[in-house]
Short mmCIF file of C-alpha atoms and ligand atoms in Angstrom, two decimals:
data_model
loop_
_atom_site.label_atom_id
_atom_site.label_comp_id
_atom_site.label_asym_id
_atom_site.label_seq_id
_atom_site.Cartn_x
_atom_site.Cartn_y
_atom_site.Cartn_z
CA UNK V 1 -114.89 34.16 20.38
CA UNK V 2 -112.88 34.04 23.64
CA UNK V 3 -114.57 35.27 26.80
CA UNK V 4 -113.09 37.82 29.24
CA UNK V 5 -111.57 35.11 31.46
CA UNK V 6 -109.78 33.46 28.52
CA UNK V 7 -108.49 36.87 27.38
CA UNK V 8 -107.17 37.63 30.87
CA UNK V 9 -105.46 34.24 31.05
CA UNK V 10 -103.95 34.67 27.57
CA UNK V 11 -102.68 38.15 28.44
CA UNK V 12 -101.20 36.94 31.72
CA UNK V 13 -99.41 34.12 29.88
CA UNK V 14 -98.08 36.57 27.27
CA UNK V 15 -96.77 38.93 29.94
CA UNK V 16 -95.15 36.08 31.87
CA UNK V 17 -93.45 34.82 28.71
CA UNK V 18 -92.31 38.35 27.83
CA UNK V 19 -90.83 38.90 31.30
CA UNK V 20 -89.17 35.47 31.20
CA UNK V 21 -87.57 36.08 27.79
CA UNK V 22 -86.71 39.76 27.88
CA UNK V 23 -87.06 40.92 31.45
CA UNK V 24 -89.48 43.46 30.01
CA UNK V 25 -93.21 43.98 29.81
CA UNK V 26 -95.28 44.59 26.66
CA UNK V 27 -96.79 48.02 25.96
CA UNK V 28 -99.88 48.65 28.05
CA UNK V 29 -99.03 45.90 30.51
CA UNK V 30 -98.64 48.48 33.29
CA UNK V 31 -96.03 48.52 36.01
CA UNK V 32 -94.49 45.25 37.18
CA UNK V 33 -95.94 43.80 40.36
CA UNK V 34 -94.20 44.78 43.57
CA UNK V 35 -91.86 42.17 45.01
CA UNK V 36 -93.71 40.01 47.46
CA UNK V 37 -92.40 39.89 51.00
CA UNK V 38 -89.59 41.88 52.63
CA UNK V 39 -86.44 42.79 50.67
CA UNK V 40 -83.61 40.66 52.05
CA UNK V 41 -81.04 42.54 54.11
CA UNK V 42 -77.63 42.90 52.53
CA UNK V 43 -74.53 42.00 54.47
CA UNK V 44 -73.40 45.17 56.23
CA UNK V 45 -69.78 44.23 57.02
CA UNK V 46 -70.34 44.78 60.70
CA UNK V 47 -71.83 48.28 60.35
CA UNK V 48 -75.36 49.16 61.34
CA UNK V 49 -77.49 49.68 58.19
CA UNK V 50 -77.73 53.36 57.33
CA UNK V 51 -80.48 54.90 55.25
CA UNK V 52 -79.60 57.22 52.40
CA UNK V 53 -80.89 60.72 52.97
CA UNK V 54 -79.79 62.36 49.71
CA UNK V 55 -77.40 61.96 46.79
CA UNK V 56 -75.56 64.48 44.64
CA UNK V 57 -73.48 64.18 41.47
CA UNK V 58 -71.40 66.64 39.50
CA UNK V 59 -69.00 66.80 36.57
CA UNK V 60 -66.22 69.34 35.95
CA UNK V 61 -64.61 70.22 32.61
CA UNK V 62 -60.92 69.87 33.59
CA UNK V 63 -59.34 71.90 30.73
CA UNK V 64 -61.83 74.70 31.40
CA UNK V 65 -60.93 74.76 35.10
CA UNK V 66 -57.22 74.82 34.15
CA UNK V 67 -57.81 77.74 31.77
CA UNK V 68 -59.72 79.67 34.44
CA UNK V 69 -57.09 78.82 37.04
CA UNK V 70 -54.26 80.07 34.82
CA UNK V 71 -56.21 83.21 33.98
CA UNK V 72 -57.27 84.15 37.51
CA UNK V 73 -54.36 82.57 39.35
CA UNK V 74 -54.32 82.16 43.09
CA UNK V 75 -57.39 84.30 43.68
CA UNK V 76 -59.66 81.72 42.01
CA UNK V 77 -57.99 78.75 43.68
CA UNK V 78 -58.03 80.44 47.07
CA UNK V 79 -61.73 81.18 46.61
CA UNK V 80 -62.60 77.55 45.90
CA UNK V 81 -60.04 75.47 47.79
CA UNK V 82 -58.38 75.38 51.20
CA UNK V 83 -54.58 75.42 51.47
CA UNK V 84 -54.61 71.74 52.33
CA UNK V 85 -56.66 70.91 49.23
CA UNK V 86 -54.27 72.87 47.02
CA UNK V 87 -51.32 71.11 48.64
CA UNK V 88 -52.92 67.68 48.13
CA UNK V 89 -53.31 68.35 44.41
CA UNK V 90 -49.59 69.11 44.04
CA UNK V 91 -46.78 66.62 44.00
CA UNK V 92 -47.59 65.27 40.56
CA UNK V 93 -47.67 66.55 37.01
CA UNK V 94 -49.45 69.75 36.04
CA UNK V 95 -52.06 67.56 34.38
CA UNK V 96 -52.67 65.62 37.63
CA UNK V 97 -52.95 68.88 39.54
CA UNK V 98 -55.84 70.21 37.44
CA UNK V 99 -57.55 66.82 37.26
CA UNK V 100 -57.34 66.45 41.02
CA UNK V 101 -58.61 69.98 41.66
CA UNK V 102 -61.42 69.27 39.18
CA UNK V 103 -62.31 66.15 41.16
CA UNK V 104 -62.40 68.12 44.39
CA UNK V 105 -64.54 70.83 42.81
CA UNK V 106 -66.95 68.19 41.49
CA UNK V 107 -67.08 66.64 44.98
CA UNK V 108 -67.92 70.01 46.55
CA UNK V 109 -70.69 70.54 44.00
CA UNK V 110 -72.01 67.04 44.65
CA UNK V 111 -72.12 67.75 48.41
CA UNK V 112 -73.85 71.05 47.67
CA UNK V 113 -76.52 69.04 45.87
CA UNK V 114 -76.96 66.75 48.87
CA UNK V 115 -77.43 69.84 51.03
CA UNK V 116 -79.51 71.73 48.44
CA UNK V 117 -81.98 68.86 48.16
CA UNK V 118 -82.78 69.44 51.82
CA UNK V 119 -82.86 73.26 51.55
CA UNK V 120 -79.36 73.73 53.01
CA UNK V 121 -76.20 75.37 51.65
CA UNK V 122 -72.50 75.73 52.46
CA UNK V 123 -69.51 77.78 51.28
CA UNK V 124 -66.82 76.30 49.01
CA UNK V 125 -63.99 76.21 51.53
CA UNK V 126 -66.22 75.00 54.35
CA UNK V 127 -66.52 71.75 52.36
CA UNK V 128 -62.94 70.50 52.41
CA UNK V 129 -62.09 67.34 50.45
CA UNK V 130 -59.11 65.64 52.07
CA UNK V 131 -57.32 62.36 51.37
CA UNK V 132 -57.97 59.45 53.72
CA UNK V 133 -55.27 56.96 54.68
CA UNK V 134 -55.97 54.85 51.57
CA UNK V 135 -56.14 57.86 49.26
CA UNK V 136 -59.93 57.94 49.37
CA UNK V 137 -61.73 61.31 49.46
CA UNK V 138 -62.92 62.35 52.92
CA UNK V 139 -65.15 65.33 53.62
CA UNK V 140 -64.16 67.72 56.41
CA UNK V 141 -66.80 70.23 57.46
CA UNK V 142 -66.02 73.72 58.69
CA UNK V 143 -68.05 76.60 60.09
CA UNK V 144 -71.65 76.60 58.84
CA UNK V 145 -71.19 73.43 56.76
CA UNK V 146 -71.31 71.15 59.80
CA UNK V 147 -74.65 72.67 60.84
CA UNK V 148 -75.97 72.50 57.27
CA UNK V 149 -75.19 68.79 57.05
CA UNK V 150 -76.88 68.20 60.40
CA UNK V 151 -79.94 70.24 59.35
CA UNK V 152 -80.06 68.20 56.13
CA UNK V 153 -80.59 65.16 58.34
CA UNK V 154 -77.21 63.57 57.57
CA UNK V 155 -74.65 62.22 59.98
CA UNK V 156 -72.08 61.50 57.26
CA UNK V 157 -71.48 62.20 53.57
CA UNK V 158 -69.69 59.51 51.54
CA UNK V 159 -67.75 60.62 48.46
CA UNK V 160 -66.34 59.02 45.35
CA UNK V 161 -64.25 60.85 42.74
CA UNK V 162 -62.85 59.94 39.36
CA UNK V 163 -60.87 62.14 37.00
CA UNK V 164 -59.14 62.00 33.64
CA UNK V 165 -57.77 64.54 31.20
CA UNK V 166 -61.11 66.00 30.13
CA UNK V 167 -63.55 65.31 32.93
CA UNK V 168 -63.75 64.95 36.67
CA UNK V 169 -66.82 63.36 38.22
CA UNK V 170 -67.90 63.01 41.84
CA UNK V 171 -70.78 61.42 43.69
CA UNK V 172 -71.84 62.28 47.23
CA UNK V 173 -74.19 60.20 49.37
CA UNK V 174 -75.58 61.70 52.54
CA UNK V 175 -76.63 59.21 55.20
C1 COA X 201 -58.98 53.36 44.31
C2 COA X 201 -58.38 53.15 42.96
C3 COA X 201 -59.22 52.09 42.23
C4 COA X 201 -58.38 54.46 42.17
O1 COA X 201 -58.12 54.17 40.82
P1 COA X 201 -57.76 55.30 39.74
O2 COA X 201 -58.28 54.86 38.45
O3 COA X 201 -56.35 55.69 39.85
O4 COA X 201 -58.61 56.54 40.26
P2 COA X 201 -59.35 57.70 39.42
O5 COA X 201 -58.36 58.37 38.52
O6 COA X 201 -60.60 57.20 38.80
O7 COA X 201 -59.76 58.66 40.61
C5 COA X 201 -58.78 59.23 41.40
C6 COA X 201 -59.44 59.50 42.71
O8 COA X 201 -59.83 58.28 43.34
C7 COA X 201 -59.93 58.51 44.73
N1 COA X 201 -59.24 57.45 45.43
C8 COA X 201 -57.92 57.21 45.49
N2 COA X 201 -57.68 56.14 46.25
C9 COA X 201 -58.87 55.70 46.68
C10 COA X 201 -59.28 54.61 47.52
N3 COA X 201 -58.41 53.78 48.09
N4 COA X 201 -60.60 54.44 47.76
C11 COA X 201 -61.50 55.27 47.21
N5 COA X 201 -61.18 56.31 46.42
C12 COA X 201 -59.88 56.50 46.16
C13 COA X 201 -59.27 59.87 45.01
O9 COA X 201 -60.27 60.84 45.21
C14 COA X 201 -58.53 60.15 43.71
O10 COA X 201 -58.39 61.51 43.44
P3 COA X 201 -57.06 62.31 43.91
O11 COA X 201 -55.89 61.51 43.50
O12 COA X 201 -57.16 63.61 43.18
O13 COA X 201 -57.19 62.46 45.38
C15 COA X 201 -56.92 52.65 43.03
O14 COA X 201 -56.14 53.66 43.62
C16 COA X 201 -56.83 51.38 43.85
O15 COA X 201 -57.03 50.30 43.31
N6 COA X 201 -56.55 51.46 45.13
C17 COA X 201 -56.53 50.29 45.96
C18 COA X 201 -55.80 50.61 47.20
C19 COA X 201 -54.40 50.92 46.86
O16 COA X 201 -53.78 50.34 46.00
N7 COA X 201 -53.85 51.87 47.58
C20 COA X 201 -52.53 52.32 47.30
C21 COA X 201 -52.05 53.17 48.44
S1 COA X 201 -51.73 52.17 49.82
#
């Protein structure tokens, strides 16, 4: 009968083989060991490394937003979006307009999650999603939103948006 040392060695060998073959650990093996030594720094393209304070994500049902928009008209759009945002969503097909507005709404919700995770809040139109020079979404902060972002411990909120006929999705990263 194997002694405790042999069992430990056999188990260690089994775990090592399992990790080597599947990148996984057998049931009951417990958490993987922490990486030894410092995590190597990633290239930062000339920028000082920034730490992530909070993230937010949201998804918008584009046809639903379009239905609500058609039903409530300008009052709904004016409640959610600034004039500039509404202008930015024009200039394409009707389909693009609702997709783009859906993306902006998702981005606002994602930023609200970044703020909410730190106990802060902001109004819809105080979170304005503009287009940068490459077409990328850029967050402009108005009124109480600038203070809320600062109180959330962030100096900047990065955004990414995608949209298609049915869904618009946005991610916000507060640093
Ligand atoms: C960025 C890029 C991959 C977006 O691809 P896409 O599949 O059309 O985008 P999606 O439908 O998933 O999402 C659209 C959203 O992407 C975002 N976006 C657009 N251009 C972007 C860019 N350069 N960087 C980051 N995000 C961008 C916008 O928020 C856009 O929404 P909007 O049109 O309502 O403002 C594509 O535009 C690209 O390859 N750009 C490279 C730069 C370029 O060619 N620029 C042309 C103008 S000079």
